[in-house]
Coordinates of C-alpha atoms in Angstrom, one line a residue:
M1 CA 16.3 73.1 -4.0
E2 CA 12.7 72.1 -3.6
W3 CA 13.6 68.5 -3.9
L4 CA 16.3 69.0 -1.3
K5 CA 13.9 70.5 1.1
K6 CA 11.4 67.8 0.4
A7 CA 14.0 65.1 1.0
A8 CA 15.0 66.8 4.2
D9 CA 11.4 66.8 5.4
Q10 CA 11.1 63.1 4.6
G11 CA 14.3 62.4 6.4
H12 CA 13.0 64.2 9.4
E13 CA 9.8 62.2 9.4
I14 CA 11.8 59.0 9.0
A15 CA 14.1 60.0 11.8
L16 CA 11.1 60.8 14.1
T17 CA 9.5 57.5 13.1
N18 CA 12.7 55.6 14.0
V19 CA 13.0 57.5 17.2
G20 CA 9.4 56.6 18.0
M21 CA 10.0 53.0 17.2
L22 CA 13.1 52.9 19.3
Y23 CA 11.1 54.6 22.2
Y24 CA 8.3 52.1 22.0
Q25 CA 10.8 49.2 21.7
G26 CA 12.7 50.6 24.6
H27 CA 9.5 51.1 26.6
G28 CA 8.5 47.5 25.8
V29 CA 11.9 46.3 27.0
L30 CA 11.4 48.3 30.2
Q31 CA 7.9 46.8 30.6
D32 CA 9.3 43.3 30.0
H33 CA 12.0 44.0 32.5
D34 CA 9.5 45.3 35.1
K35 CA 7.3 42.3 34.5
A36 CA 10.3 39.9 34.9
L37 CA 11.2 41.6 38.1
E38 CA 7.6 41.3 39.4
M39 CA 7.5 37.6 38.4
Q40 CA 10.9 37.1 40.1
K41 CA 9.6 38.8 43.2
Q42 CA 6.5 36.6 43.3
A43 CA 8.6 33.5 42.8
L44 CA 10.9 34.5 45.7
G45 CA 7.8 35.1 47.8
R46 CA 6.5 31.7 47.0
L47 CA 9.9 30.1 47.9
V48 CA 9.8 32.0 51.2
V49 CA 6.4 30.6 52.0
I50 CA 7.6 27.1 51.1
Q51 CA 10.6 27.4 53.3
E52 CA 8.5 28.6 56.2
R53 CA 6.2 25.5 55.7
I54 CA 9.3 23.2 55.6
Q55 CA 10.6 24.8 58.8
A56 CA 7.2 24.3 60.5
I57 CA 7.4 20.6 59.8
L58 CA 11.1 20.0 60.6
T59 CA 11.1 22.0 63.8
Q60 CA 7.9 20.4 65.2
T61 CA 8.8 18.3 68.2
C62 CA 5.7 18.4 70.3
D63 CA 4.8 14.9 71.6
L64 CA 6.3 13.2 68.5
H65 CA 7.5 10.4 70.8
E66 CA 3.9 9.2 70.9
Y67 CA 4.0 8.3 67.2
P68 CA 5.3 4.8 66.4
I69 CA 5.6 5.8 62.8
P70 CA 8.0 8.0 60.7
R71 CA 6.7 11.5 60.2
L72 CA 8.3 12.5 56.9
F73 CA 6.8 10.9 53.7
I74 CA 6.1 11.7 50.1
I75 CA 4.4 10.1 47.1
L76 CA 6.1 9.2 43.8
P77 CA 4.5 7.8 40.6
K78 CA 4.7 4.1 39.9
E79 CA 7.2 3.8 37.0
T80 CA 6.0 0.3 36.3
N81 CA 2.6 1.6 35.2
L82 CA 3.3 4.4 32.8
T83 CA -0.2 4.1 31.2
N84 CA -1.7 5.5 34.4
L85 CA 0.1 8.7 35.6
F86 CA -2.1 9.0 38.7
Q87 CA -1.0 5.8 40.5
F88 CA 1.5 6.5 43.3
R89 CA 3.4 4.8 46.0
L90 CA 4.3 6.3 49.4
Y91 CA 7.9 6.6 50.5
F92 CA 9.3 7.6 53.9
L93 CA 12.2 9.9 54.4
C94 CA 15.3 9.4 56.6
E95 CA 15.7 12.3 59.0
C96 CA 19.5 12.4 58.8
G97 CA 20.9 15.7 59.9
E98 CA 23.4 17.2 62.3
H99 CA 22.0 15.0 65.1
A100 CA 23.1 11.9 63.2
K101 CA 26.7 13.0 63.4
V102 CA 26.9 13.4 67.1
L103 CA 24.6 10.6 68.5
N104 CA 27.7 8.6 69.4
G105 CA 30.1 11.4 69.9
D106 CA 32.1 10.8 66.7
D107 CA 31.7 10.4 63.0
T108 CA 34.3 8.1 61.5
N109 CA 32.4 7.4 58.3
I110 CA 33.2 10.5 56.3
Q111 CA 31.7 9.1 53.1
L112 CA 28.2 8.8 54.7
Q113 CA 26.3 12.0 53.9
H114 CA 24.1 13.5 56.6
H115 CA 21.0 14.8 54.9
I116 CA 17.3 14.0 54.3
H117 CA 16.8 11.2 51.8
I118 CA 14.3 8.5 50.8
A119 CA 14.6 5.4 52.9
K120 CA 15.8 2.2 51.3
H121 CA 12.4 0.5 50.7
E122 CA 10.2 -0.4 47.8
G123 CA 7.5 1.9 48.9
Y124 CA 3.8 1.3 49.8
D125 CA 0.7 1.1 47.7
L126 CA -2.2 3.1 48.9
Q127 CA -5.7 2.2 49.9
R128 CA -8.6 4.7 49.9
P129 CA -6.4 7.2 47.9
T130 CA -9.0 9.9 47.6
E131 CA -9.3 10.1 51.4
F132 CA -5.5 9.8 51.8
F133 CA -4.9 12.8 49.5
Q134 CA -7.5 14.8 51.3
K135 CA -5.8 14.3 54.6
Y136 CA -2.1 14.5 53.6
G137 CA -2.0 16.4 50.3
R138 CA -0.8 19.7 51.7
Y139 CA 1.7 18.0 54.0
M140 CA 3.3 15.9 51.2
L141 CA 3.3 18.8 48.8
T142 CA 5.6 20.8 51.2
L143 CA 8.0 17.9 51.5
L144 CA 8.1 17.3 47.8
Q145 CA 8.9 21.0 47.3
M146 CA 11.7 20.7 49.9
I147 CA 13.3 18.0 47.8
K148 CA 12.8 19.9 44.6
Y149 CA 14.2 23.3 45.8
G150 CA 16.4 22.1 48.7
S151 CA 16.6 23.6 52.2
T152 CA 18.9 24.1 55.2
I153 CA 16.8 24.4 58.3
A154 CA 17.3 23.5 62.0
G155 CA 20.3 21.2 61.4
Y156 CA 18.7 19.5 58.4
F157 CA 20.2 19.8 54.9
T158 CA 18.4 18.7 51.7
P159 CA 20.2 19.4 48.4
S160 CA 18.0 20.7 45.6
L161 CA 17.6 18.4 42.5
S162 CA 18.8 21.2 40.3
A163 CA 22.1 21.3 42.1
V164 CA 23.1 17.8 41.0
N165 CA 22.6 15.7 37.9
V166 CA 20.1 12.9 37.9
S167 CA 22.5 10.1 38.7
G168 CA 24.0 12.3 41.5
A169 CA 20.5 12.9 42.8
N170 CA 19.8 9.2 42.9
G171 CA 22.9 8.6 44.9
M172 CA 22.4 11.5 47.3
L173 CA 18.7 11.2 47.9
T174 CA 17.6 7.6 47.7
N175 CA 20.3 5.1 48.6
S176 CA 17.7 2.7 47.2
Q177 CA 16.1 2.7 43.7
D178 CA 16.4 5.1 40.8
I179 CA 13.0 6.8 41.5
I180 CA 13.9 10.3 42.6
T181 CA 14.1 12.0 39.3
P182 CA 13.1 15.6 38.7
S183 CA 10.4 14.3 36.4
A184 CA 9.0 12.1 39.2
I185 CA 9.0 14.9 41.7
N186 CA 7.4 17.4 39.3
R187 CA 4.7 14.9 38.4
S188 CA 3.8 14.4 42.0
I189 CA 3.8 18.1 42.7
E190 CA 1.6 18.8 39.7
Y191 CA -0.8 16.1 40.6
L192 CA -1.3 17.4 44.2
Q193 CA -1.7 20.9 42.9
S194 CA -4.3 19.8 40.3
L195 CA -6.6 18.1 42.8
P196 CA -10.0 19.8 43.2
S197 CA -10.6 21.5 46.6
D198 CA -12.8 18.7 47.9
Q199 CA -10.0 16.1 47.3
Q200 CA -7.0 17.7 48.8
D201 CA -6.1 19.5 52.0
A202 CA -5.5 23.0 50.6
A203 CA -2.4 21.8 48.6
K204 CA -2.5 24.9 46.5
V205 CA -2.8 27.4 49.3
T206 CA 0.3 29.6 49.6
N207 CA -0.7 31.8 52.5
K208 CA 2.2 31.4 54.9
D209 CA -0.1 31.5 58.0
S210 CA -2.1 28.5 56.8
F211 CA 0.7 26.0 57.5
A212 CA 2.7 27.2 60.4
G213 CA 3.5 26.1 63.9
Q214 CA 1.9 23.0 65.5
G215 CA -0.7 22.7 62.8
A216 CA 2.0 21.6 60.4
V217 CA 2.2 18.2 62.1
E218 CA -1.3 18.0 63.6
G219 CA -2.8 18.6 60.2
A220 CA -1.0 15.5 58.9
D221 CA -2.9 13.4 61.4
L222 CA -0.1 10.8 61.8
H223 CA -2.2 8.6 64.1
H224 CA -4.2 7.3 61.1
L225 CA -1.6 7.1 58.4
E226 CA -1.1 3.3 58.7
A227 CA -4.8 2.8 57.8
F228 CA -4.1 4.0 54.3
I229 CA -1.0 1.9 53.6
K230 CA -1.0 -1.6 52.2
R231 CA 1.7 -3.4 54.2
K232 CA 3.6 -6.6 53.7
D233 CA 6.1 -6.1 56.4
Q234 CA 3.9 -6.0 59.5
D235 CA 6.8 -7.0 61.8
Q236 CA 9.0 -4.1 60.7
A237 CA 9.0 -0.4 61.1
L238 CA 7.6 1.5 58.2
G239 CA 10.3 2.3 55.5
N240 CA 12.8 0.1 57.4
L241 CA 13.6 3.2 59.5
Y242 CA 14.9 3.2 63.0
R243 CA 13.5 5.4 65.7
T244 CA 16.1 7.3 67.8
I245 CA 15.8 9.9 70.5
T246 CA 18.3 12.7 70.7
D247 CA 19.8 14.1 73.9
E248 CA 17.0 16.8 73.9
G249 CA 14.4 14.0 73.9
H250 CA 13.3 14.6 70.2
V251 CA 12.4 11.6 68.1
K252 CA 14.2 11.1 64.7
W253 CA 13.6 8.3 62.2
I254 CA 16.9 7.3 60.5
C255 CA 18.1 4.7 58.0
I256 CA 20.1 1.6 58.8
K257 CA 23.4 3.2 57.8
H258 CA 23.0 6.2 60.2
Y259 CA 21.7 3.8 62.9
R260 CA 24.8 1.7 62.7
L261 CA 26.9 4.8 62.9
A262 CA 25.2 5.9 66.1
N263 CA 25.2 2.5 67.8
K264 CA 28.1 0.0 68.2
E265 CA 26.5 -3.1 66.9
Q266 CA 28.8 -5.6 68.7
D267 CA 27.9 -4.3 72.1
Q268 CA 24.2 -3.9 71.2
Q269 CA 24.0 -7.5 69.9
A270 CA 25.3 -8.8 73.3
F271 CA 22.4 -7.0 74.9
V272 CA 19.9 -8.4 72.4
T273 CA 21.1 -11.9 73.2
A274 CA 20.9 -11.3 77.0
V275 CA 17.3 -10.0 76.6
G276 CA 16.4 -13.0 74.6
L277 CA 17.7 -15.4 77.3
T278 CA 15.3 -13.7 79.8
G279 CA 12.3 -14.2 77.5
G280 CA 12.3 -10.7 76.2
H281 CA 12.3 -9.2 72.7
Y282 CA 14.2 -6.2 71.3
N283 CA 12.9 -4.2 68.3
P284 CA 15.9 -2.3 67.0
C285 CA 13.7 -0.2 64.7
L286 CA 11.9 1.3 67.6
G287 CA 14.6 0.8 70.3
R288 CA 11.9 -1.0 72.2
V289 CA 12.3 -3.9 74.7
T290 CA 9.3 -6.0 75.6
V291 CA 9.5 -8.5 78.4
S292 CA 7.2 -10.4 80.8
L293 CA 8.9 -11.1 84.2
R294 CA 7.7 -14.3 85.8
S295 CA 10.3 -15.0 88.5
R296 CA 12.8 -13.2 90.7
K297 CA 15.7 -15.0 88.9
Q298 CA 14.4 -14.0 85.5
A299 CA 13.9 -10.4 86.7
A300 CA 17.5 -10.2 88.1
G301 CA 18.9 -11.4 84.8
F302 CA 16.9 -8.9 82.8
F303 CA 17.9 -6.0 85.1
K304 CA 21.5 -7.0 84.7
A305 CA 21.2 -7.0 80.9
L306 CA 19.3 -3.7 80.8
A307 CA 22.0 -2.0 82.8
K308 CA 24.5 -2.7 80.0
A309 CA 22.3 -1.7 77.1
R310 CA 23.6 0.9 74.7
R311 CA 20.2 2.0 73.3
V312 CA 16.8 1.4 74.8
D313 CA 14.4 4.2 74.1
E314 CA 11.2 2.4 75.1
L315 CA 10.7 -0.3 77.8
V316 CA 7.5 -2.4 78.1
V317 CA 7.5 -4.6 81.2
T318 CA 4.8 -7.0 82.5
F319 CA 5.3 -7.9 86.1
D320 CA 3.9 -11.5 86.6
W321 CA 5.6 -12.7 89.8
K322 CA 5.6 -12.2 93.5
G323 CA 8.0 -9.3 94.0
T324 CA 9.9 -8.0 97.0
M325 CA 10.8 -4.5 98.1
S326 CA 14.5 -5.2 97.1
G327 CA 13.3 -6.3 93.6
L328 CA 11.4 -3.1 93.2
E329 CA 14.3 -1.0 94.3
K330 CA 16.6 -2.8 91.9
F331 CA 14.3 -2.1 89.0
G332 CA 14.2 1.6 90.0
Q333 CA 18.0 1.7 90.1
T334 CA 18.2 0.1 86.7
L335 CA 15.9 2.6 85.2
E336 CA 17.9 5.4 86.7
N337 CA 21.0 4.4 84.7
A338 CA 19.2 3.3 81.5
A339 CA 18.1 6.7 80.2
I340 CA 14.8 5.4 78.9
S341 CA 12.3 7.9 77.4
I342 CA 9.1 5.8 77.1
L343 CA 8.0 3.5 79.9
R344 CA 5.0 1.1 80.0
L345 CA 4.5 -1.0 83.1
D346 CA 1.8 -3.6 83.6
F347 CA 1.1 -4.7 87.2
Q348 CA -2.2 -6.4 86.5
R349 CA -0.8 -9.8 87.7
F350 CA 1.8 -8.5 90.1
R351 CA 1.8 -9.6 93.7
T352 CA 4.2 -9.0 96.5
L353 CA 5.6 -11.1 99.3
L354 CA 5.1 -8.2 101.8
A355 CA 3.0 -8.8 104.9
S356 CA 0.0 -6.6 104.2
K357 CA -1.8 -5.0 101.3
L358 CA -1.0 -1.5 102.8
E359 CA 2.7 -2.3 103.0
S360 CA 2.8 -3.7 99.4
T361 CA 0.9 -0.7 98.1
N362 CA 3.2 1.8 99.8
A363 CA 6.3 -0.1 98.5
L364 CA 5.0 0.0 95.0
K365 CA 4.0 3.6 95.3
Q366 CA 7.5 4.5 96.5
A367 CA 9.2 2.7 93.6
L368 CA 6.9 4.2 91.0
S369 CA 7.2 7.7 92.4
H370 CA 11.0 7.6 92.0
S371 CA 10.8 6.2 88.4
I372 CA 8.2 8.7 87.0
D373 CA 10.4 11.6 88.1
L374 CA 13.6 10.4 86.3
P375 CA 14.8 13.3 84.0
S376 CA 15.0 11.0 80.9
M377 CA 11.3 10.1 81.0
K378 CA 9.1 11.6 78.3
K379 CA 6.1 9.3 78.5
I380 CA 4.9 6.9 81.1
H381 CA 1.9 4.6 81.1
I382 CA 1.1 2.3 84.0
I383 CA -1.5 -0.5 84.1
L384 CA -2.8 -1.2 87.7
P385 CA -5.2 -3.8 89.0
M386 CA -8.4 -2.6 90.6
D387 CA -7.2 -3.4 94.1
L388 CA -4.4 -0.9 93.7
F389 CA -6.7 1.9 92.6
E390 CA -5.3 4.2 95.4
L391 CA -2.2 4.5 93.2
S392 CA -4.3 6.3 90.5
S393 CA -3.5 9.5 92.3
L394 CA 0.2 9.3 91.5
Q395 CA 1.6 12.4 89.9
P396 CA 5.1 13.4 88.6
K397 CA 6.7 15.9 91.0
R398 CA 9.1 17.3 88.3
L399 CA 7.9 20.8 87.6
S400 CA 10.2 21.5 84.6
F401 CA 9.2 19.4 81.5
P402 CA 7.2 16.7 83.3
P403 CA 6.6 13.5 81.4
K404 CA 3.2 12.7 79.8
F405 CA 1.9 10.4 82.5
S406 CA -1.2 8.1 82.3
I407 CA -2.7 5.3 84.3
E408 CA -5.1 2.5 83.3
L409 CA -7.3 0.7 85.9
V410 CA -8.3 -2.9 84.9
P411 CA -9.8 -5.9 86.7
R412 CA -7.5 -8.0 88.8
Q413 CA -7.0 -11.4 87.1
G414 CA -8.4 -13.8 89.6
G415 CA -11.1 -11.4 90.7
F416 CA -11.5 -8.2 92.8
N417 CA -14.6 -6.0 92.8
L418 CA -14.9 -2.5 94.1
G419 CA -17.4 -2.1 96.8
E420 CA -19.5 1.0 97.6
E421 CA -16.8 2.4 99.9
E422 CA -14.0 1.8 97.3
L423 CA -16.1 3.4 94.6
Q424 CA -16.6 6.5 96.7
T425 CA -12.8 6.6 97.4
L426 CA -12.1 6.3 93.7
A427 CA -14.6 9.1 92.9
E428 CA -12.7 11.4 95.4
T429 CA -9.4 10.4 93.8
L430 CA -10.6 11.4 90.4
K431 CA -11.3 14.9 91.7
T432 CA -7.6 15.5 92.3
N433 CA -6.6 15.7 88.7
S434 CA -5.8 12.0 88.4
P435 CA -3.8 10.9 85.4
L436 CA -6.3 8.0 84.9
I437 CA -7.2 7.7 81.2
T438 CA -8.7 4.1 81.1
L439 CA -11.2 2.8 83.6
D440 CA -12.2 -0.9 83.1
L441 CA -15.0 -1.9 85.5
N442 CA -15.7 -5.2 83.6
S443 CA -18.2 -7.3 85.5
N444 CA -18.0 -5.1 88.6
P445 CA -21.7 -4.9 89.7
I446 CA -21.9 -1.2 90.4
G447 CA -25.6 -0.7 89.5
S448 CA -27.3 2.6 88.6
N449 CA -26.1 4.4 91.7
G450 CA -22.5 3.3 91.1
A451 CA -22.6 4.8 87.6
V452 CA -22.0 8.2 89.3
T453 CA -18.3 7.2 89.8
P454 CA -17.6 6.7 86.1
S455 CA -19.6 9.8 85.4
E456 CA -17.3 11.7 87.6
A457 CA -14.4 10.2 85.7
L458 CA -15.7 11.6 82.5
K459 CA -15.2 15.1 83.9
F460 CA -11.5 14.6 83.8
K461 CA -8.9 13.0 81.4
L462 CA -10.6 9.6 80.8
T463 CA -10.3 8.3 77.2
T464 CA -11.6 4.8 77.6
L465 CA -14.5 3.6 79.8
N466 CA -15.6 -0.1 79.9
L467 CA -18.7 -0.9 81.9
Y468 CA -19.2 -4.4 80.7
G469 CA -21.9 -6.3 82.7
N470 CA -22.5 -3.7 85.3
S471 CA -26.3 -3.3 84.9
I472 CA -26.4 0.5 85.3
G473 CA -29.9 0.6 83.6
D474 CA -31.6 3.7 82.2
N475 CA -30.8 5.8 85.3
G476 CA -27.1 5.1 85.0
A477 CA -27.2 5.9 81.3
V478 CA -28.8 9.3 82.0
A479 CA -26.0 10.1 84.5
L480 CA -23.4 9.2 81.8
S481 CA -25.1 11.2 79.1
E482 CA -25.0 14.4 81.2
A483 CA -21.2 13.9 81.7
L484 CA -20.7 13.2 78.0
K485 CA -22.3 16.5 77.0
T486 CA -19.3 18.4 78.4
N487 CA -16.6 15.7 78.1
S488 CA -13.8 16.4 75.6
T489 CA -11.5 13.4 76.0
L490 CA -13.4 10.1 75.9
T491 CA -13.0 8.2 72.7
T492 CA -14.2 4.7 73.6
L493 CA -17.3 3.8 75.6
S494 CA -18.5 0.1 76.1
L495 CA -21.9 -0.4 77.6
Y496 CA -22.2 -4.1 77.0
G497 CA -25.0 -5.7 79.0
Q498 CA -26.2 -2.7 81.0
W499 CA -30.0 -3.2 80.8
I500 CA -30.2 0.1 79.0
G501 CA -33.6 0.6 77.4
D502 CA -35.1 3.3 75.1
N503 CA -35.0 6.0 77.8
G504 CA -31.3 5.5 78.4
S505 CA -30.4 5.3 74.7
V506 CA -32.5 8.5 74.0
A507 CA -30.5 10.4 76.7
L508 CA -27.2 9.1 75.3
S509 CA -28.2 10.1 71.8
E510 CA -28.8 13.6 72.9
A511 CA -25.3 13.7 74.3
L512 CA -23.9 12.4 71.0
K513 CA -25.3 15.4 69.2
T514 CA -22.9 17.7 71.0
N515 CA -20.0 15.4 71.9
S516 CA -17.1 15.8 69.5
T517 CA -14.5 13.2 70.7
L518 CA -16.3 9.8 71.0
T519 CA -15.2 7.5 68.2
T520 CA -16.4 4.0 69.4
L521 CA -19.7 3.2 71.2
S522 CA -21.0 -0.3 72.0
F523 CA -24.6 -1.0 73.1
Y524 CA -24.0 -4.7 72.8
G525 CA -26.7 -6.8 74.5
N526 CA -29.0 -4.1 75.9
S527 CA -32.7 -3.6 75.7
I528 CA -32.7 -0.8 73.0
G529 CA -35.8 -1.0 70.8
D530 CA -36.9 0.9 67.7
K531 CA -37.5 4.1 69.7
G532 CA -33.9 4.2 70.9
A533 CA -32.6 3.3 67.4
V534 CA -34.5 6.3 65.9
A535 CA -32.9 8.6 68.5
L536 CA -29.5 7.2 67.7
S537 CA -30.2 7.8 64.0
E538 CA -31.0 11.4 64.6
A539 CA -27.7 11.8 66.5
L540 CA -25.8 10.2 63.6
G541 CA -27.2 13.0 61.4
T542 CA -25.2 15.6 63.4
N543 CA -22.3 13.7 65.0
S544 CA -19.1 13.9 63.0
T545 CA -16.7 11.8 65.1
L546 CA -18.3 8.4 65.7
T547 CA -16.6 5.7 63.5
T548 CA -17.8 2.5 65.2
L549 CA -21.3 1.7 66.5
S550 CA -22.5 -1.7 67.8
L551 CA -26.1 -2.5 68.5
Y552 CA -25.5 -6.2 68.6
G553 CA -28.4 -8.1 70.2
D554 CA -30.7 -5.0 70.5
S555 CA -34.2 -5.4 69.2
I556 CA -34.3 -2.4 66.9
G557 CA -36.4 -4.2 64.2
D558 CA -37.3 -2.8 60.8
R559 CA -38.3 0.6 62.1
G560 CA -34.9 1.1 63.7
A561 CA -33.1 -0.2 60.6
V562 CA -35.1 2.2 58.4
A563 CA -34.2 5.1 60.6
L564 CA -30.5 4.1 60.6
S565 CA -30.6 3.8 56.9
E566 CA -31.7 7.4 56.5
A567 CA -28.9 8.5 58.8
L568 CA -26.4 6.6 56.7
K569 CA -27.3 8.5 53.6
T570 CA -25.9 11.7 55.0
N571 CA -23.4 10.4 57.7
S572 CA -19.8 10.5 56.4
T573 CA -17.7 9.3 59.4
L574 CA -19.1 5.9 60.5
T575 CA -17.0 3.1 59.1
T576 CA -18.2 0.1 61.2
L577 CA -21.8 -0.8 62.1
S578 CA -22.8 -4.0 63.9
L579 CA -26.5 -5.0 63.6
T580 CA -26.3 -8.7 64.2
G581 CA -29.2 -10.2 66.1
T582 CA -31.3 -7.0 66.0
W583 CA -34.5 -8.5 64.6
I584 CA -34.2 -6.7 61.3
G585 CA -36.5 -8.1 58.6
D586 CA -36.9 -7.7 54.9
K587 CA -38.0 -4.1 55.0
G588 CA -35.0 -3.1 57.1
A589 CA -32.6 -5.0 54.8
V590 CA -33.9 -3.3 51.7
A591 CA -33.6 0.2 53.4
L592 CA -30.1 -0.6 54.4
S593 CA -29.1 -1.7 50.9
E594 CA -30.5 1.6 49.4
A595 CA -28.5 3.6 51.9
L596 CA -25.3 1.7 51.1
K597 CA -25.6 2.8 47.4
I598 CA -25.2 6.4 48.6
N599 CA -22.9 6.0 51.6
L600 CA -19.2 6.0 50.7
T601 CA -17.5 5.7 54.1
L602 CA -19.1 2.6 55.7
I603 CA -16.5 -0.2 55.3
T604 CA -17.9 -3.0 57.6
L605 CA -21.6 -3.9 58.2
N606 CA -22.2 -6.9 60.4
L607 CA -25.8 -8.0 59.8
Y608 CA -26.9 -11.6 60.6
S609 CA -30.5 -12.1 61.2
E610 CA -32.8 -15.1 60.9
S611 CA -35.6 -12.6 60.0
I612 CA -34.1 -11.6 56.6
R613 CA -35.1 -13.8 53.6
K614 CA -32.6 -15.0 51.1
N615 CA -33.6 -12.5 48.3
E616 CA -33.2 -9.5 50.6
A617 CA -29.9 -10.9 51.9
M618 CA -28.7 -11.1 48.3
V619 CA -29.6 -7.4 47.8
L620 CA -27.2 -6.5 50.7
S621 CA -24.4 -8.7 49.5

């Protein structure tokens, strides 16, 4: 009986052990299950963030009509160079969606699938790839994830790669080459996510607030994208895509197949031929017509052709003939029926047959006032000669969704200078919230007192100011510098031949320390010496927007060159520097060569000087 009791006890222990093992195994299974659920929850959370980022990009429509470049693009590895996995090409995406089905009111090609896909193009090699990934890494990562996981947002459909086999994915997503494999997408995503923080624009950030709203497109900085692309097809739109504008005024870039679906080619070809007969040019990729009208007969023929056009989104017209009131009215009527979205008009060489200047100005004002208020207009830019400066006060009267409207004042070909009275009138006009963005006072002798007028202009929307040959001197430069300290729009300032010396350049340098918009500054042919160059060097140490600086013909000498060299060692934005004819000698050349060993952003240095010996010149080469 003892052995029976002992066996029973042993059996009990074994049973308890087995129960314990089962418990711990079961507990482990539960833990693994909980862990799997948590991982699944995190994965779903990441997908939600990715979809929100995709939505932020695809629904962004603010001012996209300004960009003559497709907005959706990704990178894929170069399959021809498998030894280097970190070489990529850029590819643009066709924005095919629901809008592509209804542009022409019908969809007879049922085999043509309406979803985002890679455009039929061989792709583009990249230049300055490190800077490129820094600017666009996060943006492209989101679009690559859109292709990998798929999305259905705002009328756009993108099938996920996992939903189809590789050959199916190639057919659905590329319509071009066999490059869109899951492997290619994954390698591109992994590369962007692996970049160190100083080489990519937060590609690994998953905080949903970091990539929402307008920043989704603004962060991509589309204005500068072309600078990073090595192009062979300069006369074509990028990616062989075609720009279209929907009924809501939104820009979409679509491939040739969807473009042909939306436009009846036979009718459009007749229009292209008619435009060619009037000396114009039609760009189908942009829907842009460019023409210079030199006679009433030519203008009448062009207006007739334009009235029959099926698709003109952008119209660029140079008026180079003596017009009449009836001609201006006919042009206005043609615009009314053409549904044009982007309008650029150049009246620099326009003259009228009307009896007086006042009558011709009023006639042109009446015609323009009607055109800028047409409901189809999204963006209008008008170039006016200086004698029509009174028209710079034009404003759209449309209160709901007014167009983006801008005016450029340029010298009249054949000569016209603003006198003191006209300058005062212009200054008063600028105070009325004028749409003037470019003021070109080339060779208009305004002097230092007249510099007050362009200084007033800097208080408003001006983006470009040219004071070539106006002799404003140091006093005028001081007035400009005060305006620059608070200006937030000017990007280009030309002060060619202004008799500006060290005092004026010191004042402008102080303004550069706080100004955050100016990108191009020319002091060509002034009297700036080494003192002024030292002041400019100090400004370059803090300024983070200036990319082009010209001191051509200014006697800055070795001292000025040494000071600029020190600034170049820390400046990371300047890309072009012109120092030709600045009396720089050997010492200055050596200092510049040392700076160039450290500076990684300066691309162009113009430096021709008879004071630099051959050996020092070789150091710079």
